[in-house]
CSV table of C-alpha atoms and ligand atoms in Angstrom, one decimal:
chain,number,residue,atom,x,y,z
A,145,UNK,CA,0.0,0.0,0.0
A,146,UNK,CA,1.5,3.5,-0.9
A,147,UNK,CA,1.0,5.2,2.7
A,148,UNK,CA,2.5,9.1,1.0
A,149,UNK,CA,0.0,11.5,1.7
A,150,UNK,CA,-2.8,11.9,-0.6
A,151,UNK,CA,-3.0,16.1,-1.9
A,152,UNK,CA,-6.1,16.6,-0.4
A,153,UNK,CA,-4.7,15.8,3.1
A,154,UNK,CA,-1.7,17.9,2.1
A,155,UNK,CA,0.4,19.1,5.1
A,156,UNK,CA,0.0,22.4,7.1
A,157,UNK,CA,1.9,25.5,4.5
A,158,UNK,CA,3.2,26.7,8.4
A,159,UNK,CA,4.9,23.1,8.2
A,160,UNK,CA,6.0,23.3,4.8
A,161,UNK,CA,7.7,26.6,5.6
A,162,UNK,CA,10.5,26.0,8.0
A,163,UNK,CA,12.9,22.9,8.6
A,164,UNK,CA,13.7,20.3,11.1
A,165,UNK,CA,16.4,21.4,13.5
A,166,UNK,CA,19.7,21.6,12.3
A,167,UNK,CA,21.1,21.3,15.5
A,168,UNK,CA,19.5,18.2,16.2
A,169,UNK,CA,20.2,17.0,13.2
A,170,UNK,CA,24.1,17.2,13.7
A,171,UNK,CA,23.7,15.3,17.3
A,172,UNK,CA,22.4,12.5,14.7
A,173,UNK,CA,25.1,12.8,12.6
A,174,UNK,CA,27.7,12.9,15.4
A,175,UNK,CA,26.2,9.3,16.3
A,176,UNK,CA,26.2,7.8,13.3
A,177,UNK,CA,29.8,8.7,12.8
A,178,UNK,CA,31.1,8.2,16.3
A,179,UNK,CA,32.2,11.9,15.9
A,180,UNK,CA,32.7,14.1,19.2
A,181,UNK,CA,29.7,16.3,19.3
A,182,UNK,CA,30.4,19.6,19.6
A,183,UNK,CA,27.3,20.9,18.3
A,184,UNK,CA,24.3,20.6,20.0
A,185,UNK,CA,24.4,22.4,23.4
A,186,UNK,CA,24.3,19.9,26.4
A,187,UNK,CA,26.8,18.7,28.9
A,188,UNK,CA,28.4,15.3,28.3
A,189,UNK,CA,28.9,15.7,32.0
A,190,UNK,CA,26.6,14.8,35.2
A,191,UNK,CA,24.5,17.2,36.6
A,192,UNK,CA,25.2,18.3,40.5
A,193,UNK,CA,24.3,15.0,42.8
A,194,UNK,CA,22.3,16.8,45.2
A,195,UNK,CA,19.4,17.9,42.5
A,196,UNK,CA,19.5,14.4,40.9
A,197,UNK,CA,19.4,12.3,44.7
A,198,UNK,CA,16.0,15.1,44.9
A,199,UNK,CA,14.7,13.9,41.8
A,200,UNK,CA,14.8,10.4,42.8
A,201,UNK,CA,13.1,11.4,46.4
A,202,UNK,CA,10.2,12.8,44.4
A,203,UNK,CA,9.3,9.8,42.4
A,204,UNK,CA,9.9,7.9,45.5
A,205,UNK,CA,7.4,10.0,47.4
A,206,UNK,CA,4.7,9.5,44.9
A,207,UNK,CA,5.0,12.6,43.0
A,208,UNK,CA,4.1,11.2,40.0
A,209,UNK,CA,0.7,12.6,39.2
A,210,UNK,CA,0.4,15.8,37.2
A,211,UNK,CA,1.2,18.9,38.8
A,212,UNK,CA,-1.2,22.0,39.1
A,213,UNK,CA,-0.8,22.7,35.4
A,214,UNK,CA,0.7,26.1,35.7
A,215,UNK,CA,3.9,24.7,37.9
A,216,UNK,CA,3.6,23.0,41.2
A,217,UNK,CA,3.8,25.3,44.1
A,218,UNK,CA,7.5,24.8,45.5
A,219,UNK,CA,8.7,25.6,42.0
A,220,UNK,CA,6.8,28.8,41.3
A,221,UNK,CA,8.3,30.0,45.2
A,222,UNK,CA,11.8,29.4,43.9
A,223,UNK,CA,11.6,30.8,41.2
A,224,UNK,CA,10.0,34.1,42.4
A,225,UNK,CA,12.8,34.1,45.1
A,226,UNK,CA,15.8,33.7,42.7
A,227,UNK,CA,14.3,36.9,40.5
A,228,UNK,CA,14.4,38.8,43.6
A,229,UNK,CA,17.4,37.9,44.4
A,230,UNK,CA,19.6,37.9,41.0
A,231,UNK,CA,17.3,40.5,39.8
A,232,UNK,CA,15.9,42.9,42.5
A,233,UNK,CA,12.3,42.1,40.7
A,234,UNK,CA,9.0,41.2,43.1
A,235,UNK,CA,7.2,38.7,41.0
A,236,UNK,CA,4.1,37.1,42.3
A,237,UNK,CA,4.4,33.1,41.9
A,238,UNK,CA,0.6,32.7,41.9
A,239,UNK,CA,-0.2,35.4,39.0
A,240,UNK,CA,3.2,35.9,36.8
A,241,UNK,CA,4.7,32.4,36.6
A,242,UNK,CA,4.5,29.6,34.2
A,243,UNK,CA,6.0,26.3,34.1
A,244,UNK,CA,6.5,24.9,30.7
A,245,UNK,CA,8.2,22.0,29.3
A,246,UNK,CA,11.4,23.8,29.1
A,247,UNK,CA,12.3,27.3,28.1
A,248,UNK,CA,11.8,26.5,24.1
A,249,UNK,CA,8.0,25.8,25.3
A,250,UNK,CA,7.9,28.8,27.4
A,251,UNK,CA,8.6,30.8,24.2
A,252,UNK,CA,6.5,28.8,22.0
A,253,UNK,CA,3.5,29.6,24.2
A,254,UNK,CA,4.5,32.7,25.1
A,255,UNK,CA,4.7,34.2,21.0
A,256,UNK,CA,0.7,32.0,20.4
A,257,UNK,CA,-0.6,33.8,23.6
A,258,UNK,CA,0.7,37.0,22.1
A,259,UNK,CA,0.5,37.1,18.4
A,260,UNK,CA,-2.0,37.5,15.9
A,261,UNK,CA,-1.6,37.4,11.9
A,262,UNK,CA,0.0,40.4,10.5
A,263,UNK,CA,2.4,41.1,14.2
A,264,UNK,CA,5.6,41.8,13.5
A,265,UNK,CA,8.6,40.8,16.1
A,266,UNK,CA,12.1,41.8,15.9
A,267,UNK,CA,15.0,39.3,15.8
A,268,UNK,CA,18.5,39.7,16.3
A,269,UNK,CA,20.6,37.7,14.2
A,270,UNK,CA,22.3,35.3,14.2
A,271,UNK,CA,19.4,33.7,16.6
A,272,UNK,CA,18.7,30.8,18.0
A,273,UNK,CA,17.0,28.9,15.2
A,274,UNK,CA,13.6,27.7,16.9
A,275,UNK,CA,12.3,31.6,16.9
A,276,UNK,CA,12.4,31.1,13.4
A,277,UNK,CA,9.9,28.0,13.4
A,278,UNK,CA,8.3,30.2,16.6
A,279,UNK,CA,7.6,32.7,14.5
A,280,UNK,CA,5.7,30.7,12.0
A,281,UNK,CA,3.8,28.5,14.2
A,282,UNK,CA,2.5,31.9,15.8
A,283,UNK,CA,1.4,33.3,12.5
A,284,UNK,CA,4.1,36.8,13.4
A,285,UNK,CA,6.5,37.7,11.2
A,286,UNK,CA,9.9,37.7,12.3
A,287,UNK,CA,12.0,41.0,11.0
A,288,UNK,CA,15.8,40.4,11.9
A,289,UNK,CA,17.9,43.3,12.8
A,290,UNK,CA,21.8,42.1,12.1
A,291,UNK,CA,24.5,41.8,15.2
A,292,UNK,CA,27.5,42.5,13.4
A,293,UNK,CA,30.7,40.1,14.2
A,294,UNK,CA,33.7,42.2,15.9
A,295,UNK,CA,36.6,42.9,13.4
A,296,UNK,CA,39.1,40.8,15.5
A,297,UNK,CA,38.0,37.6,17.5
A,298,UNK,CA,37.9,39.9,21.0
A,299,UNK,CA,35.9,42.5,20.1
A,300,UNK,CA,31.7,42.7,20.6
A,301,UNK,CA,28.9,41.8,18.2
A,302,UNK,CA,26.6,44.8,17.9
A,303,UNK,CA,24.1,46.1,16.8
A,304,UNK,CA,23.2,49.4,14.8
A,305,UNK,CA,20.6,51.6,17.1
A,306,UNK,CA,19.2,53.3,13.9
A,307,UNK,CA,18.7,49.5,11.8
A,308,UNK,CA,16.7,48.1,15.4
A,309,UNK,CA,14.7,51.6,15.5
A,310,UNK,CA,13.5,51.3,11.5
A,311,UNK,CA,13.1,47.7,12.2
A,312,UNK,CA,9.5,48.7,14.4
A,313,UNK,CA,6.3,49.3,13.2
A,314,UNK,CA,2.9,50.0,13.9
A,315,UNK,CA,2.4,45.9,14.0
A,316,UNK,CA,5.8,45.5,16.2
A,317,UNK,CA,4.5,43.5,18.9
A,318,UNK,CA,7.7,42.5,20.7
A,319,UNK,CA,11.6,41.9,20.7
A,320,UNK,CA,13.0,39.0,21.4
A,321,UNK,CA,16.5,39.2,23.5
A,322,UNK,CA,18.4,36.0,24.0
A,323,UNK,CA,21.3,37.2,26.6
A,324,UNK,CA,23.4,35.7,27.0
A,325,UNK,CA,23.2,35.3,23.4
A,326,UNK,CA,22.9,31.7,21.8
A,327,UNK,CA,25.2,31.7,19.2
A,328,UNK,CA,27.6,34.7,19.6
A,329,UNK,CA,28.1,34.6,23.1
A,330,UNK,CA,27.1,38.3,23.2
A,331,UNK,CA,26.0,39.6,26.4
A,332,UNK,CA,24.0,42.8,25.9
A,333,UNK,CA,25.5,45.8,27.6
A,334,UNK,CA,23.4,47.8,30.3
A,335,UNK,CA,23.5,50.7,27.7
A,336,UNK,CA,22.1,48.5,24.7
A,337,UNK,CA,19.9,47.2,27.4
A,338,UNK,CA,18.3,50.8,28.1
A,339,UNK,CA,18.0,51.4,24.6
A,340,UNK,CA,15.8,48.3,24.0
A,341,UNK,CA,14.1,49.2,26.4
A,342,UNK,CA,13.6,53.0,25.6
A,343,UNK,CA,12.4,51.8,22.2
A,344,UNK,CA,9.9,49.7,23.7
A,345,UNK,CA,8.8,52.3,26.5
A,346,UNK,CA,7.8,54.5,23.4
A,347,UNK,CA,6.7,52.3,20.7
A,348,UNK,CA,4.5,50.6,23.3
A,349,UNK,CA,6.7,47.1,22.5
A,350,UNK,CA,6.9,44.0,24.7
A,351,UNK,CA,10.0,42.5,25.3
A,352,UNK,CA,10.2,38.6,25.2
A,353,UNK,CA,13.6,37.5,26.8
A,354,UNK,CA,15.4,34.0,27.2
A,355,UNK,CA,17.7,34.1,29.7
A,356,UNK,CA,18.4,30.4,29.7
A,357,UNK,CA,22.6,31.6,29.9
A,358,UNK,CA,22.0,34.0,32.6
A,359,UNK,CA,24.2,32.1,35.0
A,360,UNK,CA,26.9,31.7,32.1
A,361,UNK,CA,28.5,34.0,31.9
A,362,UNK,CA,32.9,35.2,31.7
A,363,UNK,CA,34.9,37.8,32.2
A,364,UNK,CA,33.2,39.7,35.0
A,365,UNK,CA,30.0,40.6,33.0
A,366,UNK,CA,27.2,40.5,34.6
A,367,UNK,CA,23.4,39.3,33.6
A,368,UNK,CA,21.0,41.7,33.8
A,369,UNK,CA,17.0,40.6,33.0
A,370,UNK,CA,15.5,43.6,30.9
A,371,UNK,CA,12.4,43.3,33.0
A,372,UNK,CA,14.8,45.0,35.9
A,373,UNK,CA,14.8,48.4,34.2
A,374,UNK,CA,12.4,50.9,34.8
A,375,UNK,CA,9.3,50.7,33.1
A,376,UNK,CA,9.5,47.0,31.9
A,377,UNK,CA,8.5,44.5,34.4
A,378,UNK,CA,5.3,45.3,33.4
A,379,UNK,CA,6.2,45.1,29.2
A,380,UNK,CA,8.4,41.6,29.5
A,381,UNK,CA,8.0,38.2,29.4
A,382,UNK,CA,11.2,36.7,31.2
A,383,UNK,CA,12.1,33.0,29.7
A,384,UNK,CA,14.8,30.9,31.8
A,385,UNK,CA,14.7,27.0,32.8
A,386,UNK,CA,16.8,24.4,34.7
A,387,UNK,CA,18.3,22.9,31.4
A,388,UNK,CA,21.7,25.1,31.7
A,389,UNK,CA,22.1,26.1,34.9
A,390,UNK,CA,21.8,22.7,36.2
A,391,UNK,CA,23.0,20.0,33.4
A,392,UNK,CA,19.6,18.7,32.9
A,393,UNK,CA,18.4,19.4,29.3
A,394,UNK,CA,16.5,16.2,29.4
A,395,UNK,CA,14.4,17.5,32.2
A,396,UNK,CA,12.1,19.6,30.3
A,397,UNK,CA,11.7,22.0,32.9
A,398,UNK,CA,11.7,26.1,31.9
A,399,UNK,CA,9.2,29.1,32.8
A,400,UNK,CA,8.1,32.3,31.6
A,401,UNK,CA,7.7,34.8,34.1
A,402,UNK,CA,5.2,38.2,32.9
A,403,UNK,CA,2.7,40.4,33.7
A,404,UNK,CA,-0.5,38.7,35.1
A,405,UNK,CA,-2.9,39.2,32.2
A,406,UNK,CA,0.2,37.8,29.9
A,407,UNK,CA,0.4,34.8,32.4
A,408,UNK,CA,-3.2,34.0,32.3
A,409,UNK,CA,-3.0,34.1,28.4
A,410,UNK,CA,0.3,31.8,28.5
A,411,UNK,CA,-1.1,29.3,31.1
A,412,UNK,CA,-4.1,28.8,28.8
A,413,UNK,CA,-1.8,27.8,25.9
A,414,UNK,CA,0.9,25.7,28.0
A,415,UNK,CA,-2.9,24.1,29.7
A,416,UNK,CA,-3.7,22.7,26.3
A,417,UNK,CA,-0.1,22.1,24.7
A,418,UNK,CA,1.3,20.2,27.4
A,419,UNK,CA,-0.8,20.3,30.5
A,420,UNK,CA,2.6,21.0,32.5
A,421,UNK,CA,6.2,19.7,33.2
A,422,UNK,CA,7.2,16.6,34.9
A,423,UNK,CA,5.8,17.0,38.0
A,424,UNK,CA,8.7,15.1,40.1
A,425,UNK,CA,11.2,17.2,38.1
A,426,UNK,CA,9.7,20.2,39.1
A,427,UNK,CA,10.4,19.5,42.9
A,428,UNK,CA,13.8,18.3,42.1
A,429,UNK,CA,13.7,22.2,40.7
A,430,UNK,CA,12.8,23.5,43.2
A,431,UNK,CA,15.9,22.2,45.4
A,432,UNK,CA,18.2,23.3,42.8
A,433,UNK,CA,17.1,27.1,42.7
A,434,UNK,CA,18.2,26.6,46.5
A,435,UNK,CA,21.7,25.4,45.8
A,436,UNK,CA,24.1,28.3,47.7
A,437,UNK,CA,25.8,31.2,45.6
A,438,UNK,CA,28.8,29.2,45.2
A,439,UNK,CA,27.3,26.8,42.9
A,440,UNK,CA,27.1,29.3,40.6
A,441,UNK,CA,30.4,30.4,41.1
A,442,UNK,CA,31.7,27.5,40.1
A,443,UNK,CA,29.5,26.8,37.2
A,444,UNK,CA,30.6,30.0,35.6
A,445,UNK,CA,34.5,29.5,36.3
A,446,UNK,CA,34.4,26.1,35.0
A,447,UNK,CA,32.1,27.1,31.5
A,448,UNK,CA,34.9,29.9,31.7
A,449,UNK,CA,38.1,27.3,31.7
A,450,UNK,CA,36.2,24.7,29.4
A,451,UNK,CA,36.2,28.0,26.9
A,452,UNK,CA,39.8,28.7,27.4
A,453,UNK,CA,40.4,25.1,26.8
A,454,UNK,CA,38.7,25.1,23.6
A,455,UNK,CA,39.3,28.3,21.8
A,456,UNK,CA,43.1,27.9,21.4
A,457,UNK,CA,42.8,24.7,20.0
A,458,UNK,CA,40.4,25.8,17.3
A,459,UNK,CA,42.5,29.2,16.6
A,460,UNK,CA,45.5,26.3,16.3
A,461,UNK,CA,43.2,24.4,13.7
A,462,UNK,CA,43.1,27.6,11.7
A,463,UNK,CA,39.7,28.9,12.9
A,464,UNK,CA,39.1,32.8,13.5
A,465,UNK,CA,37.1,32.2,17.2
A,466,UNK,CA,34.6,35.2,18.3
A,467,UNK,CA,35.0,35.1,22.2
A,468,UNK,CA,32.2,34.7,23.3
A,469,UNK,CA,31.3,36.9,27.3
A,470,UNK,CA,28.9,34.6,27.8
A,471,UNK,CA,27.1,31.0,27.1
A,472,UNK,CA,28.6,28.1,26.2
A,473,UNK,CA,29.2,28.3,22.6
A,474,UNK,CA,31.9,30.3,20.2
A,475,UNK,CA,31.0,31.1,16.7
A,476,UNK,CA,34.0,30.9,14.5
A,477,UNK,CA,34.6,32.4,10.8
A,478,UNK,CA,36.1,29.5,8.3
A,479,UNK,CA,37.2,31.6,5.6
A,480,UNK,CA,40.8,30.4,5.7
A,481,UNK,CA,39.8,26.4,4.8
A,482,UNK,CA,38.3,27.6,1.7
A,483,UNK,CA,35.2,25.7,1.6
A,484,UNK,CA,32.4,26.6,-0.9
A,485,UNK,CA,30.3,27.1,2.6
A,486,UNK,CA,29.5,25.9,6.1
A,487,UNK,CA,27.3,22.8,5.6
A,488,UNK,CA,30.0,21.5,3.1
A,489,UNK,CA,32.8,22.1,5.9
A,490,UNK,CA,30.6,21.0,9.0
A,491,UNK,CA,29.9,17.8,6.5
A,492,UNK,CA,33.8,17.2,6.1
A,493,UNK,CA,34.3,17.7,10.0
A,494,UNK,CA,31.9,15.1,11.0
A,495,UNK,CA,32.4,12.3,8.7
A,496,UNK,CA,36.4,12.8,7.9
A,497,UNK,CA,37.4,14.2,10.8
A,498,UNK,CA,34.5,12.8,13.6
A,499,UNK,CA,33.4,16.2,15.0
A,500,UNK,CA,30.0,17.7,14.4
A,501,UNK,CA,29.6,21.1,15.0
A,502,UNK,CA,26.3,23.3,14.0
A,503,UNK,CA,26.8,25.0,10.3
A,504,UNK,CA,26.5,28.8,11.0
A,505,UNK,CA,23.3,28.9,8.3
A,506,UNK,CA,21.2,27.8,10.4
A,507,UNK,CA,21.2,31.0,13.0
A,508,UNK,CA,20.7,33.1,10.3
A,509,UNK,CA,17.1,34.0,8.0
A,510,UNK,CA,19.3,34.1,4.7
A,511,UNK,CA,21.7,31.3,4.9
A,512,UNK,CA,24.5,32.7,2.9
A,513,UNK,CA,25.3,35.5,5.3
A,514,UNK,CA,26.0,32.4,7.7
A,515,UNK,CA,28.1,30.6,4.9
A,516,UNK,CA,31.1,31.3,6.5
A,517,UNK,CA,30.6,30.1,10.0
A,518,UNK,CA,30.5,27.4,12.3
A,519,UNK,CA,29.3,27.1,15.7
A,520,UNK,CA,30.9,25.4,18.2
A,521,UNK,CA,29.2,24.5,22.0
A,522,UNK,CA,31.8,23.7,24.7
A,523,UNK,CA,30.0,22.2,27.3
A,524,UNK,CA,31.7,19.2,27.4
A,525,UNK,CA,34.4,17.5,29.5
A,526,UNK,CA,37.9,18.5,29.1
A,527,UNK,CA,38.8,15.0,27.4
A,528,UNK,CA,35.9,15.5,25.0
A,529,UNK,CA,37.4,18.9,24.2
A,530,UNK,CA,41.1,17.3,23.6
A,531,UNK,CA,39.4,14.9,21.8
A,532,UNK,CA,37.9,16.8,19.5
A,533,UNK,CA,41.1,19.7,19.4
A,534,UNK,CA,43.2,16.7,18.5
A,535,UNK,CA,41.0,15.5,15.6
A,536,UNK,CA,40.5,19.3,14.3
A,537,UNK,CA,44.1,20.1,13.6
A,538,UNK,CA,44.0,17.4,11.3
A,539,UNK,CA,43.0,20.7,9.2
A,540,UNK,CA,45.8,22.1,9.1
A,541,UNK,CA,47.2,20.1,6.7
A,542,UNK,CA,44.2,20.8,4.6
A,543,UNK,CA,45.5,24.6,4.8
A,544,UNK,CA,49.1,23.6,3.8
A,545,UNK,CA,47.3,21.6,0.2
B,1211,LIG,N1,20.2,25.2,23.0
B,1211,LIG,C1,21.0,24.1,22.6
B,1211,LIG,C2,21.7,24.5,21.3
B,1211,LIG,O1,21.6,25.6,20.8
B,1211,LIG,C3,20.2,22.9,22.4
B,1211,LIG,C4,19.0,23.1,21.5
B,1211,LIG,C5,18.1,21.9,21.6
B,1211,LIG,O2,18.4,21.0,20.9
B,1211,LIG,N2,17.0,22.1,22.2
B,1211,LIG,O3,22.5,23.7,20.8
């Protein structure tokens, strides 16, 4: 029997107009090469003992029915503790906080709470590539404003304040701010920060942030939530999860904290996507959001040495590294291998040389201005990292042909 879809079932045109993940698609690759897989951001490493032994307790305990669908209690406390804390901001945990499953749900239900046909949001990019798909799914229309690579590797992506001020309209309905920024590393500076923000203060713009790096972060920077300035806790939707902060990507535990008549839209939509997050997870959350300052510390000095450890190697190999201040990723320009572009080179690195990184294309809406770069992520244990530096300088010998 021929079981291809018949025309007059033909798929959803919102399907038909984005991809599957690229990203995940490279973790597929890496596997069915053996390759080291430097591309899709997760730890190879375990997460902290103490979360995982509460994780355990939970299920043991019988917390295995669904929890209130909005985020179980103990979660929603945390959460609205560690905003106050990091961030000076008083959320309430019974009116502004979501649980989703994960942060990429969060923003999912957050844009299909907010947008109606015709809304335009603003994108920097390169961007994490689900807003794209977010975007589409939502029926808004994403309008990317460029953050330009630095000149030399240590320098700062920016962005020009005239391009981001033509970028809004009349249908602008939000921003979306990913800092630290998933794939440049950028963190955005309290000045860019207050311009965002004065831009959405007067064209009456929301700000929809994913802070999912927040505690990843080098150098001495700090993170600062845009919902923290003046005038926008009460224009932002705040996006963070467990996933990075605590080595559990497989959790499926992120939130969205906003106003309350945004939360009651967001909670309807998360209600009938997922009825909520693993409820036993969510306790184990809860825990974790208590783990003392110094875990944090730590997490951000080690992210900080695993980048060290990483970036020479690849400058060795012959690639041009943009530093990043923050996440756990460095974007690199491959102009010197002479490749035709970046899926051809991140092809040749996983199956001749066995490491899979993430073809710069896919962060950006026209795929040739990505052509030239590759993404890295570096949250991997130091031998993966030597593994993999070990197996890139096989390149240089590609250089010397
Ligand atoms: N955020 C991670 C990345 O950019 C993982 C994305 C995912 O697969 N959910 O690689």
């Amino acid at each position: 029997m021929d079981v291809s879809i018949q025309p007059k079932h033909a798929l959803s045109d919102k399907v038909e107009h984005f991809t599957e993940s690229v990203i995940r698609e490279m973790t597929r690759q890496a596997m069915l090469y053996s390759a080291v897989n430097l591309a899709q951001g997760f730890p190879d490493f375990p997460a902290p003992a103490e979360i995982k032994r509460q994780a355990q307790e939970a299920i043991a305990a019988d917390v295995n029915q669904y929890a209130i669908t909005w985020g179980a209690k103990n979660l929603r406390n945390a959460i609205a503790r560690q905003v106050k804390h990091w961030q000076g901001v008083e959320v309430d945990p019974e009116t502004q906080i979501t649980v989703t499953c994960g942060s990429t749900e969060a923003m999912i239900s957050t844009l299909l709470a907010l947008c109606n046909k015709g809304d335009e949001i603003i994108i920097f990019e390169p961007f994490y590539e689900n807003y794209g798909p977010d975007a589409i799914l939502s029926g808004a229309k994403p309008v990317f404003v460029k953050l330009r690579p630095p000149a030399n590797g240590d320098g700062e992506w920016i962005f020009d304040e005239r391009e981001l001020r033509a970028a809004i309209h009349n249908q602008t309905k939000a921003i979306i701010l990913n800092s630290p920024n998933n794939p440049t590393g950028k963190v955005f500076t309290p000045t860019e920060l207050e311009l965002i923000r004065d831009l959405c203060v007067e064209f009456n713009v929301l700000a929809i942030t994913d802070e999912i790096y927040e505690h990843i972060i080098y150098d001495g920077s700090r993170h600062t939530s845009i919902a923290s300035l003046e005038g926008m806790a009460e224009r932002s939707v705040t996006i963070n999860g467990l996933s990075k902060t605590y080595s559990v990507t497989g959790w499926r535990v992120g939130w969205a904290v906003a106003p309350p008549n945004i939360t009651n839209a967001i909670r309807k939509v998360h209600d009938f996507l997922t009825v909520g997050a693993p409820a036993p997870l969510q306790e184990a959350g809860a825990a974790a959001l208590g783990l003392p300052p110094s875990y944090y510390e730590s997490l951000a000095i080690s992210y900080g040495a695993r980048r060290d450890r990483l970036i020479p190697a690849l400058t060795e190999a012959g690639f041009c590294c943009f530093r990043p201040r923050g996440a756990y990723y460095v974007m690199t320009d491959i102009t010197a291998f002479g490749f035709p572009d970046d899926v051809a080179f991140t092809n040749y690195l996983v199956k001749e040389l066995g490491v899979a990184a993430v073809p710069g294309s896919s962060f950006y809406h026209e795929p040739h201005d990505g052509a030239q770069q590759v993404r890295f992520a570096f949250c991997k244990r130091a031998e993966t990292l030597d593994e993999a530096g070990k197996r890139l300088q096989r390149l240089l010998q590609l250089r010397r042909r």
